[in-house]
mmCIF file of C-alpha atoms in Angstrom:
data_model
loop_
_atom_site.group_PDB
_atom_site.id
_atom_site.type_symbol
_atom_site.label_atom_id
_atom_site.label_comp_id
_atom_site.label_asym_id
_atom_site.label_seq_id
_atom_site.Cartn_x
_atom_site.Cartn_y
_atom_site.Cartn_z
ATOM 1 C CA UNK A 49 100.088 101.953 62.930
ATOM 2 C CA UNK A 50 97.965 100.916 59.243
ATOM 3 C CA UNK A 51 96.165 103.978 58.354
ATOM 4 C CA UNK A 52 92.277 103.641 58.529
ATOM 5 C CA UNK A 53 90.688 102.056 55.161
ATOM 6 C CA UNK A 54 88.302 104.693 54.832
ATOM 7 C CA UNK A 55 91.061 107.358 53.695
ATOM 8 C CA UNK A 56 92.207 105.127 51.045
ATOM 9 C CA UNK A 57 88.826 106.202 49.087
ATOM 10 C CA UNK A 58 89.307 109.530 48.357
ATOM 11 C CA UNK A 59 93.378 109.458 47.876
ATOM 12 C CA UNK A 60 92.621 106.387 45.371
ATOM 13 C CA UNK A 61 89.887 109.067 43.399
ATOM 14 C CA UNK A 62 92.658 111.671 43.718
ATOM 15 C CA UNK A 63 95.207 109.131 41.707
ATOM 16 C CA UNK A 64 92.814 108.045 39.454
ATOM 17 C CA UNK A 65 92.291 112.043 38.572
ATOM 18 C CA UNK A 66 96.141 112.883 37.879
ATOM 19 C CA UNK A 67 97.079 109.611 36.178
ATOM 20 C CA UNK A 68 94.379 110.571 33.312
ATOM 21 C CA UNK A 69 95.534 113.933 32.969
ATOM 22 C CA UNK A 70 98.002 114.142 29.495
ATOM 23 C CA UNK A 71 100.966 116.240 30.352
ATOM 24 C CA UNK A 72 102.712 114.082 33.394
ATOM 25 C CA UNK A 73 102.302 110.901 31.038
ATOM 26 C CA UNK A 74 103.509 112.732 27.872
ATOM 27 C CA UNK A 75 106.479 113.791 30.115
ATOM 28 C CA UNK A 76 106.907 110.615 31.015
ATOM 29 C CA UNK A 77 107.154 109.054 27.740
ATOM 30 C CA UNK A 78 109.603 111.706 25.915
ATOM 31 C CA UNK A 79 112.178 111.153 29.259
ATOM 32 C CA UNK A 80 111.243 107.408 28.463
ATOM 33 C CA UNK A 81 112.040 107.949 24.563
ATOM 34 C CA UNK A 82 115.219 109.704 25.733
ATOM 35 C CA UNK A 83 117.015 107.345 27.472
ATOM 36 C CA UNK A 84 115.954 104.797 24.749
ATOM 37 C CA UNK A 85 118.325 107.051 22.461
ATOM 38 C CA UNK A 86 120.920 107.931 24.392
ATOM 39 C CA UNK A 87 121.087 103.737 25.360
ATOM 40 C CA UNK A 88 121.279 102.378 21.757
ATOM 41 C CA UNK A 89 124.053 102.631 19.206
ATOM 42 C CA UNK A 90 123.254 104.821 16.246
ATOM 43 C CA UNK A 91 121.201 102.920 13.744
ATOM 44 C CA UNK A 92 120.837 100.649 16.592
ATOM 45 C CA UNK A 93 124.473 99.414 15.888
ATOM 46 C CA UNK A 94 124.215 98.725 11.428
ATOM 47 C CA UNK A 95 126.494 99.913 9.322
ATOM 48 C CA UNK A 96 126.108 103.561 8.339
ATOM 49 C CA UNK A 97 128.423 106.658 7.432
ATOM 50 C CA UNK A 98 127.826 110.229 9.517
ATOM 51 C CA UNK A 99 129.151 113.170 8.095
ATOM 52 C CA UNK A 100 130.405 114.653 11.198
ATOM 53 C CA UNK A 101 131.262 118.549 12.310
ATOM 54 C CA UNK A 102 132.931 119.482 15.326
ATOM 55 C CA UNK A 103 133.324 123.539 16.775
ATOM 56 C CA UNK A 104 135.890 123.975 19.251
ATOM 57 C CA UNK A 105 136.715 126.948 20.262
ATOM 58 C CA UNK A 106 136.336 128.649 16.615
ATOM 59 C CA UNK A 107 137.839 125.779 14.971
ATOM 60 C CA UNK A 108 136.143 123.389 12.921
ATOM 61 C CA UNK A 109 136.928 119.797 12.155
ATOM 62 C CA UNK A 110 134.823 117.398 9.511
ATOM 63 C CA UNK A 111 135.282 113.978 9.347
ATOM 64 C CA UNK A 112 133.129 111.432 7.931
ATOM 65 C CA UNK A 113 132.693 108.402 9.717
ATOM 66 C CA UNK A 114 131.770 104.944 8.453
ATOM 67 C CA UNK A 115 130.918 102.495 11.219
ATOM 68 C CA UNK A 116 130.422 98.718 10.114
ATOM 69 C CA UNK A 117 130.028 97.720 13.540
ATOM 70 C CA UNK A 118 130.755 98.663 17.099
ATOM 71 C CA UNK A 119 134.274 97.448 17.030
ATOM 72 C CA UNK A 120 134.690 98.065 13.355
ATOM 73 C CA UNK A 121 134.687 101.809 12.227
ATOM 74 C CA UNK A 122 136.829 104.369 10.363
ATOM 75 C CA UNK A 123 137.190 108.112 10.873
ATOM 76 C CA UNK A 124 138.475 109.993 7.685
ATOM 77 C CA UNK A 125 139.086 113.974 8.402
ATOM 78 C CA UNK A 126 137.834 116.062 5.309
ATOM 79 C CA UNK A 127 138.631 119.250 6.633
ATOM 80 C CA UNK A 128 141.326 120.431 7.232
ATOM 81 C CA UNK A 129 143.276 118.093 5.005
ATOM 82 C CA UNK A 130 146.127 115.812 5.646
ATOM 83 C CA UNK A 131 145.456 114.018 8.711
ATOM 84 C CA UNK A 132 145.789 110.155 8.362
ATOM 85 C CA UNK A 133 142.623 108.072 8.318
ATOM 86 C CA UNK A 134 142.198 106.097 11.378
ATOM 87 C CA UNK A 135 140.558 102.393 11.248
ATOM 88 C CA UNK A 136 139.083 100.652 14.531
ATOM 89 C CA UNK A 137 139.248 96.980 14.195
ATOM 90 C CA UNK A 138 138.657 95.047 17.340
ATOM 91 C CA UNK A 139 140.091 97.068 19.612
ATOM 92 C CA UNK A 140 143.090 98.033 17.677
ATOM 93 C CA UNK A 141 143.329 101.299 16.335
ATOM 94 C CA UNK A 142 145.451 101.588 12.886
ATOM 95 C CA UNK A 143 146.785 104.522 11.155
ATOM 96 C CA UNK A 144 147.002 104.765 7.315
ATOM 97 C CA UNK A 145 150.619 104.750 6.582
ATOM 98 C CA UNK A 146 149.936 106.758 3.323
ATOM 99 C CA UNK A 147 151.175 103.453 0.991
ATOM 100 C CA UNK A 148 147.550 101.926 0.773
ATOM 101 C CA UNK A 149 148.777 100.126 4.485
ATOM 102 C CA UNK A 150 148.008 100.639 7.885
ATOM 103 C CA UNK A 151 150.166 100.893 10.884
ATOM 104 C CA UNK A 152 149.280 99.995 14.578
ATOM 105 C CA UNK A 153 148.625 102.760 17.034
ATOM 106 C CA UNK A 154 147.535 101.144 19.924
ATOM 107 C CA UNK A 155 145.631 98.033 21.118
ATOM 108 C CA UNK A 156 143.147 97.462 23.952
ATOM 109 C CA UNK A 157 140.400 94.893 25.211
ATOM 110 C CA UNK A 158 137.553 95.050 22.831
ATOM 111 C CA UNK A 159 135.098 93.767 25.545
ATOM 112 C CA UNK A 160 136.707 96.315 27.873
ATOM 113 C CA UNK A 161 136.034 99.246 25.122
ATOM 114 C CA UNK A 162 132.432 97.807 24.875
ATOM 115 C CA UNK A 163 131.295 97.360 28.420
ATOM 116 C CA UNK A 164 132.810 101.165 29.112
ATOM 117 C CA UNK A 165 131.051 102.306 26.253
ATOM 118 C CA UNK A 166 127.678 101.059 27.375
ATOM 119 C CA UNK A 167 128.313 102.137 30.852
ATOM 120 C CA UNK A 168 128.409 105.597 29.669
ATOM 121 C CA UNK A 169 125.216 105.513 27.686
ATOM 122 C CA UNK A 170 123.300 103.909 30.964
ATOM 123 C CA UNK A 171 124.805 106.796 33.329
ATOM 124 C CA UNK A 172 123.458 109.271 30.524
ATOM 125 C CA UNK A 173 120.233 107.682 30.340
ATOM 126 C CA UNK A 174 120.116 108.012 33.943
ATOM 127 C CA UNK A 175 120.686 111.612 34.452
ATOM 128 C CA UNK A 176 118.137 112.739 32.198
ATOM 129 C CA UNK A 177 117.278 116.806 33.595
ATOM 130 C CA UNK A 178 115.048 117.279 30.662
ATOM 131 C CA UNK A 179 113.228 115.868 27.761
ATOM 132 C CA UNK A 180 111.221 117.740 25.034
ATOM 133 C CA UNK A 181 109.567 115.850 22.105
ATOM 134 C CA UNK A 182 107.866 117.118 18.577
ATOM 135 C CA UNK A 183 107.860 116.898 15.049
ATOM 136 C CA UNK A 184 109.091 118.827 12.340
ATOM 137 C CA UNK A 185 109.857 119.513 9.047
ATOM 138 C CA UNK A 186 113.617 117.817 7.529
ATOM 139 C CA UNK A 187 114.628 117.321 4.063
ATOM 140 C CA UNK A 188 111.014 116.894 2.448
ATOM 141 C CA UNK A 189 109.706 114.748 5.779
ATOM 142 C CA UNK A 190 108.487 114.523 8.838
ATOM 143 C CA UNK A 191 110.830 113.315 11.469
ATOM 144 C CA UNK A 192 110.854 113.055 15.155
ATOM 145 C CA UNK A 193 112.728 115.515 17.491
ATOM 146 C CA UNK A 194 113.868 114.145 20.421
ATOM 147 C CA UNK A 195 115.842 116.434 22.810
ATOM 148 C CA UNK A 196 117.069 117.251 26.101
ATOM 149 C CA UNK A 197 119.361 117.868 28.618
ATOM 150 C CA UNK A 198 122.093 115.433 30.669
ATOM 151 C CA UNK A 199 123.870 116.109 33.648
ATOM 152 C CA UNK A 200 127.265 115.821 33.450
ATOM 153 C CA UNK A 201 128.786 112.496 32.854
ATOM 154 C CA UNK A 202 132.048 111.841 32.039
ATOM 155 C CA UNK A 203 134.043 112.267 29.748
ATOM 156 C CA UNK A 204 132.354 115.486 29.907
ATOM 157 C CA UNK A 205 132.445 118.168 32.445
ATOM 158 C CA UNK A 206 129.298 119.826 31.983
ATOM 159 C CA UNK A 207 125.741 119.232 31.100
ATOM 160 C CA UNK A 208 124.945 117.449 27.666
ATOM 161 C CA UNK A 209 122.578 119.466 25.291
ATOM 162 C CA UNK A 210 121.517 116.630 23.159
ATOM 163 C CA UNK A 211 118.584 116.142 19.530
ATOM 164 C CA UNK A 212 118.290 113.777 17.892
ATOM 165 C CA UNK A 213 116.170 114.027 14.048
ATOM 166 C CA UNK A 214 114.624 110.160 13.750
ATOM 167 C CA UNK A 215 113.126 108.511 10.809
ATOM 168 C CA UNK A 216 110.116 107.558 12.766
ATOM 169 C CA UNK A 217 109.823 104.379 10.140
ATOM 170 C CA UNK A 218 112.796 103.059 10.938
ATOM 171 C CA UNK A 219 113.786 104.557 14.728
ATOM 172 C CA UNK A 220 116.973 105.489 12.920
ATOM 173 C CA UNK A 221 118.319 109.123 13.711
ATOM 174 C CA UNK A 222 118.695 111.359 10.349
ATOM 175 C CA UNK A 223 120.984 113.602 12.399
ATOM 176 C CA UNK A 224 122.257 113.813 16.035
ATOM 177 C CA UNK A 225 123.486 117.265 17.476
ATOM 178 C CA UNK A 226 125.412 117.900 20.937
ATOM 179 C CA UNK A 227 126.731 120.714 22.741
ATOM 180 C CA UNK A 228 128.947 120.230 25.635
ATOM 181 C CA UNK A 229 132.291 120.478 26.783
ATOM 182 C CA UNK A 230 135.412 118.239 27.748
ATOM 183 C CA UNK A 231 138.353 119.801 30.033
ATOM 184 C CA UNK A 232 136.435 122.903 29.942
ATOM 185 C CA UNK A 233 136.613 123.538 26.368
ATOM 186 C CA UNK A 234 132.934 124.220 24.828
ATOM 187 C CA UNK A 235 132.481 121.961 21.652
ATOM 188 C CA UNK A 236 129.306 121.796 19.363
ATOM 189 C CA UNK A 237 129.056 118.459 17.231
ATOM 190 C CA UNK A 238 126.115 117.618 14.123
ATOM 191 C CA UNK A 239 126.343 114.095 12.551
ATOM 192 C CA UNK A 240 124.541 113.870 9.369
ATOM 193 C CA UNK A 241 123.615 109.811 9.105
ATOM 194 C CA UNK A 242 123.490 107.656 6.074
ATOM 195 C CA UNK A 243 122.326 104.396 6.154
ATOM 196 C CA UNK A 244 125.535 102.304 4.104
ATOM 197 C CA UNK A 245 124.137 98.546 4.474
ATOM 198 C CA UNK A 246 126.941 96.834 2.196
ATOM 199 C CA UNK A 247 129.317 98.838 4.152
ATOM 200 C CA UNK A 248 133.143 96.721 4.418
ATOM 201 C CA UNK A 249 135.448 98.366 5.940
ATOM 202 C CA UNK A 250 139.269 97.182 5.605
ATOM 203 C CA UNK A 251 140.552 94.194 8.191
ATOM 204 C CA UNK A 252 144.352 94.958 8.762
ATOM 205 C CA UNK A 253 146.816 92.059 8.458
#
């Protein structure tokens, strides 16, 4: 049975009275802001390099990436020394041979790798527990701190403690930290972006 029309009147003043208070919108907006990150590629998928530290279990790894594109990128470990670089080229993943060449490593469906990939960022998006946003403060500006926390997705077994520093004139993040953990090993990861617009990466042969 349709509820009389006369209720409606006071439940609509009632709405009208919480949607103009700030907080619930502002909420709103920086869960909103979230996902948006968590959905895109860095840089929104242009080339860039990310100086990039990982902390696992007391040991620390940096590698600087360079990322042309989504199926183009190249991870290069700084510290400790002597790993091989490793190039991503369509779905095939190379290994410098040490002789200026590059040797295969493995192959797999680049459309595969992609629609995965963006899988992972919607289920992220999705399972937004969290959301805090601010200013503050970085390298002689102001930037935009976006943060919060994810429920566990995989890969990861845990919840994801993400922030993000973005250029608020170009939407592009400055630097991107996470703390979470994979096979129930804790890890902490910072990546330090660079914009690298005439970025060319090799093309194995």
């Amino acid at each position: 049975m349709s509820r009389p029309i006369a209720c409606h009147a006071p439940l609509a003043l009632v709405s009208a009275f919480l949607l103009a208070l700030p907080l619930p919108a502002s909420a709103d907006a920086c869960t909103d802001r979230l996902a948006g990150q968590l959905m895109r590629l860095p840089h929104g998928g242009a080339p860039y390099e990310a100086l990039t530290t990982v902390d696992s279990a007391g040991f620390k790894t940096v590698i600087l990436q360079r990322f042309q594109h989504e199926l183009h990128y190249a991870n290069a470990t700084i510290d400790p020394k002597g790993a091989p670089e490793i190039l991503m080229h369509d779905g095939v993943t190379y290994m410098a041979d040490g002789a200026g060449g590059w040797s295969r490593v493995h192959a797999a469906d680049p459309a595969e790798m992609q629609r995965q990939a963006a899988e992972i960022r919607a289920a992220q998006a999705a399972a937004i527990l969290q959301a805090s946003c601010d200013t503050l403060p970085h390298d002689g500006r102001t930037v935009d701190r976006i943060s919060g926390r994810i429920a566990p997705v995989p890969p990861y077994d845990g919840e994801l403690a993400i922030l993000y520093l973005v250029d608020p004139a170009t939407g592009n993040e400055v630097r991107t930290e996470m703390d979470y953990s994979i096979n129930g090993v804790a890890m902490r990861a910072t990546f330090d972006f660079t914009p690298a617009p005439g970025l060319a990466l090799p093309v194995p042969v």
